[in-house]
Amino acid sequence: MTTQTTYRTCPRSGLQFEAQAESLIKANAVTAVVALLVGGLLAIGVVLTRWPAVHWLPADTFYMVLTAHGLDMLIYWLIFFEIAILYFAASTLLRCRIATPKIAWLAYALMLIGAVINNVAVFQGESSVMMTSYVPMMAHWTFYFGIVLFAVGALIACFVFFGTLVVAKRENTYEGSVPLVTFGAITAAIIAVFTLSSGAIILVPTLFLSLGWIDNVDPLAYRIIWWALGHSSQQINVAAHISVWYAVAAIALGAKPMSERVSRGAFLLYILFLQLASAHHILADPGVSTEWKIVNTSYFMYFAVLASMIHALSIPGAMEVAQRAKGFNKGLFEWLRKAPWGNPTFSSVFISLVGFGFLGGITGVMMGTEQLNLLIHNTIYVPGHFHATVVIGTTLTFMGLTYFLIPVLFRREMINPGLAKIQPYLFGFTMYFFCLVMMGAGTLGVSRRHWDMAFSGNALAYEWPGAAYLMMGLVGISGVIAIFGGAIFIYITVGSLLWGKRLDAGATSPKFTRLMRAAPTPPLQTYGSAGFVAPGTFVLAMVFLLAFILYYFVNWKYLSQLWGLS
């Protein structure tokens, strides 16, 4: 028996939104954008202080701003948006009601209250402990309480998502297997349960320590368990934004996965192996054995790399096959030249896909090699890497999805579409440059998280080469332009919701329309003399592989220059 509710059919996309789910998706997405706005404003302080020629904020303010920037961007903006994606993937894509809407609203309330408490604790100035909040350096107890409250709310939301999958199956709202996008969201939710549970396991004792209820939390144990939260939260992002890539390929080009089984297998590899990448944060720690480090980074992690390579071939390959089916068959790349580059949903995702692979993926594998990790451990190279994964990979993808959702979910016409076309290019390519110069400065040894790279006033100050100051100056300039690109996104998003022309909501009905089994991808029978079915994608993959090999061995060359010191 189904609970009484209504389903709205969007006249622009054909998607069906259940009333409670639609409200929950809106609430989580809007809160996410508010967190992005706060984090973006804080980024101004971080960038202008790390720019040596400006060096804007005093030390105590800088560390406070950096702490809040990390939490608002890496935790609150992304996880609020990902909860919205989970509800969308379960309720909207499977055309069913959301399970336990009251509990879903409770989860949202806990997340919101936790995020606000945590931000207040940081801005009060007593909790400038960075996002990693390593013990024994202690923050005010409300800092930890806010994060724990948020994590509990996000965990509840994940279980509401799983419950909604059960509802869809029981009420027979779809035929066959769940769609691939929903399967990717299930992957993200499973990783999220592991991630948020790890955070609770270590932050609850730390909360007790800050309250004086216990005397000690072991710093080595803290680091190991904390990174199961800190890095695995990025694995939620990876699973979520790759799901969105598949969705946008279908939305913008009508593309179908080249092989659903292979893509699903790649998501399964993420569940089994992706969290192991957390190890590259503790490769310099004495808390885990050398054997564990070597097995983890030299063997297991490459199963996750294999999964990412599968997606990296499958998604552009699906786009190429769809474009060639429309007649764009001249040469290797007509399909790419004739793609809808003026559609910000598509351009955001393609810029994200390329940047995530070349800048985030290659550097992530390099950092995951124990010997090479020592070259750039705790340098500003590390933020260069994770801005490539979190900002170019996930944030830019979520921006692209938002452009699709403004008319479809929020039923508003987008204001200033000309500016929206430019925004992904301005933000995306500036972030490319920002990450590259940050990595360049890190290769020269510039430290991360430090208020003053010059160590001004120190009698034994280190003399940096001029190139390091040049790189950090370019970090500042490109960072300011990227923040401007982010501000344009906020302006378009918020402006569209407030002032955009109202669009037709579409028909509502008390019953869902059952999701029928999708037609399978046509068999790929053009091998042999007819050539590859996606030759352009194959060439791009070979370029990526060549870049990977060259960069990997350049870093071994750097490392070999240190061997003489021993």
mmCIF file of N, CA and C in Angstrom, residues 21 24 83 86-87 90-91 96-108 152-168 189 193:
data_model
loop_
_atom_site.group_PDB
_atom_site.id
_atom_site.type_symbol
_atom_site.label_atom_id
_atom_site.label_comp_id
_atom_site.label_asym_id
_atom_site.label_seq_id
_atom_site.Cartn_x
_atom_site.Cartn_y
_atom_site.Cartn_z
ATOM 1 N N ALA A 21 10.094 14.655 -1.367
ATOM 2 C CA ALA A 21 11.470 14.537 -1.852
ATOM 3 C C ALA A 21 11.912 15.835 -2.512
ATOM 4 N N LEU A 24 12.860 18.331 0.098
ATOM 5 C CA LEU A 24 14.122 17.961 0.746
ATOM 6 C C LEU A 24 15.321 18.225 -0.160
ATOM 7 N N ILE A 83 23.722 14.911 -0.311
ATOM 8 C CA ILE A 83 22.458 14.387 0.234
ATOM 9 C C ILE A 83 21.312 14.712 -0.728
ATOM 10 N N LEU A 86 21.527 12.206 -3.441
ATOM 11 C CA LEU A 86 21.029 10.896 -3.013
ATOM 12 C C LEU A 86 19.503 10.836 -3.093
ATOM 13 N N TYR A 87 18.832 11.864 -2.589
ATOM 14 C CA TYR A 87 17.371 11.881 -2.653
ATOM 15 C C TYR A 87 16.884 11.934 -4.102
ATOM 16 N N ALA A 90 17.406 8.448 -5.688
ATOM 17 C CA ALA A 90 16.504 7.396 -5.185
ATOM 18 C C ALA A 90 15.051 7.704 -5.527
ATOM 19 N N SER A 91 14.583 8.887 -5.141
ATOM 20 C CA SER A 91 13.158 9.195 -5.304
ATOM 21 C C SER A 91 12.813 9.601 -6.736
ATOM 22 N N CYS A 96 9.641 7.173 -6.991
ATOM 23 C CA CYS A 96 8.928 6.681 -5.808
ATOM 24 C C CYS A 96 8.921 7.752 -4.718
ATOM 25 N N ARG A 97 8.068 7.526 -3.723
ATOM 26 C CA ARG A 97 8.021 8.440 -2.571
ATOM 27 C C ARG A 97 9.273 8.241 -1.727
ATOM 28 N N ILE A 98 9.615 9.258 -0.961
ATOM 29 C CA ILE A 98 10.783 9.138 -0.094
ATOM 30 C C ILE A 98 10.381 8.405 1.177
ATOM 31 N N ALA A 99 11.250 7.542 1.661
ATOM 32 C CA ALA A 99 10.966 6.826 2.917
ATOM 33 C C ALA A 99 11.086 7.801 4.074
ATOM 34 N N THR A 100 10.198 7.678 5.044
ATOM 35 C CA THR A 100 10.252 8.431 6.318
ATOM 36 C C THR A 100 10.634 9.898 6.141
ATOM 37 N N PRO A 101 9.770 10.698 5.495
ATOM 38 C CA PRO A 101 10.131 12.107 5.274
ATOM 39 C C PRO A 101 10.382 12.879 6.571
ATOM 40 N N LYS A 102 9.672 12.539 7.650
ATOM 41 C CA LYS A 102 9.901 13.260 8.918
ATOM 42 C C LYS A 102 11.318 13.010 9.432
ATOM 43 N N ILE A 103 11.792 11.768 9.305
ATOM 44 C CA ILE A 103 13.162 11.464 9.742
ATOM 45 C C ILE A 103 14.160 12.157 8.810
ATOM 46 N N ALA A 104 13.836 12.263 7.525
ATOM 47 C CA ALA A 104 14.708 12.976 6.586
ATOM 48 C C ALA A 104 14.828 14.451 6.974
ATOM 49 N N TRP A 105 13.700 15.057 7.393
ATOM 50 C CA TRP A 105 13.761 16.455 7.845
ATOM 51 C C TRP A 105 14.534 16.585 9.152
ATOM 52 N N LEU A 106 14.420 15.590 10.034
ATOM 53 C CA LEU A 106 15.224 15.579 11.272
ATOM 54 C C LEU A 106 16.712 15.530 10.915
ATOM 55 N N ALA A 107 17.080 14.692 9.945
ATOM 56 C CA ALA A 107 18.479 14.594 9.505
ATOM 57 C C ALA A 107 18.966 15.941 8.997
ATOM 58 N N TYR A 108 18.126 16.608 8.196
ATOM 59 C CA TYR A 108 18.505 17.921 7.663
ATOM 60 C C TYR A 108 18.711 18.924 8.804
ATOM 61 N N VAL A 152 26.043 12.793 12.385
ATOM 62 C CA VAL A 152 24.877 11.966 12.744
ATOM 63 C C VAL A 152 23.722 12.257 11.787
ATOM 64 N N GLY A 153 23.484 13.542 11.518
ATOM 65 C CA GLY A 153 22.416 13.913 10.591
ATOM 66 C C GLY A 153 22.654 13.354 9.196
ATOM 67 N N ALA A 154 23.915 13.447 8.711
ATOM 68 C CA ALA A 154 24.239 12.931 7.375
ATOM 69 C C ALA A 154 24.098 11.409 7.314
ATOM 70 N N LEU A 155 24.479 10.726 8.413
ATOM 71 C CA LEU A 155 24.302 9.267 8.468
ATOM 72 C C LEU A 155 22.823 8.895 8.377
ATOM 73 N N ILE A 156 21.981 9.614 9.133
ATOM 74 C CA ILE A 156 20.531 9.350 9.095
ATOM 75 C C ILE A 156 20.012 9.552 7.669
ATOM 76 N N ALA A 157 20.483 10.633 7.005
ATOM 77 C CA ALA A 157 20.048 10.903 5.628
ATOM 78 C C ALA A 157 20.440 9.758 4.690
ATOM 79 N N CYS A 158 21.635 9.186 4.899
ATOM 80 C CA CYS A 158 22.059 8.042 4.079
ATOM 81 C C CYS A 158 21.118 6.852 4.277
ATOM 82 N N PHE A 159 20.692 6.616 5.525
ATOM 83 C CA PHE A 159 19.790 5.493 5.782
ATOM 84 C C PHE A 159 18.390 5.767 5.234
ATOM 85 N N VAL A 160 17.977 7.044 5.204
ATOM 86 C CA VAL A 160 16.714 7.390 4.533
ATOM 87 C C VAL A 160 16.821 7.052 3.040
ATOM 88 N N PHE A 161 17.976 7.345 2.453
ATOM 89 C CA PHE A 161 18.230 7.011 1.043
ATOM 90 C C PHE A 161 18.103 5.499 0.824
ATOM 91 N N PHE A 162 18.757 4.702 1.697
ATOM 92 C CA PHE A 162 18.660 3.245 1.557
ATOM 93 C C PHE A 162 17.207 2.786 1.730
ATOM 94 N N GLY A 163 16.489 3.408 2.672
ATOM 95 C CA GLY A 163 15.074 3.077 2.874
ATOM 96 C C GLY A 163 14.240 3.379 1.651
ATOM 97 N N THR A 164 14.586 4.476 0.954
ATOM 98 C CA THR A 164 13.846 4.846 -0.256
ATOM 99 C C THR A 164 14.064 3.822 -1.364
ATOM 100 N N LEU A 165 15.269 3.259 -1.428
ATOM 101 C CA LEU A 165 15.527 2.187 -2.400
ATOM 102 C C LEU A 165 14.644 0.972 -2.113
ATOM 103 N N VAL A 166 14.461 0.674 -0.818
ATOM 104 C CA VAL A 166 13.607 -0.451 -0.414
ATOM 105 C C VAL A 166 12.154 -0.167 -0.810
ATOM 106 N N VAL A 167 11.709 1.080 -0.580
ATOM 107 C CA VAL A 167 10.343 1.476 -0.948
ATOM 108 C C VAL A 167 10.128 1.297 -2.451
ATOM 109 N N ALA A 168 11.111 1.758 -3.242
ATOM 110 C CA ALA A 168 10.981 1.658 -4.707
ATOM 111 C C ALA A 168 10.872 0.203 -5.146
ATOM 112 N N ALA A 189 26.819 6.508 -1.114
ATOM 113 C CA ALA A 189 26.184 6.384 0.203
ATOM 114 C C ALA A 189 26.877 5.335 1.071
ATOM 115 N N VAL A 193 28.704 6.124 4.670
ATOM 116 C CA VAL A 193 28.463 5.484 5.977
ATOM 117 C C VAL A 193 29.794 5.141 6.639
#
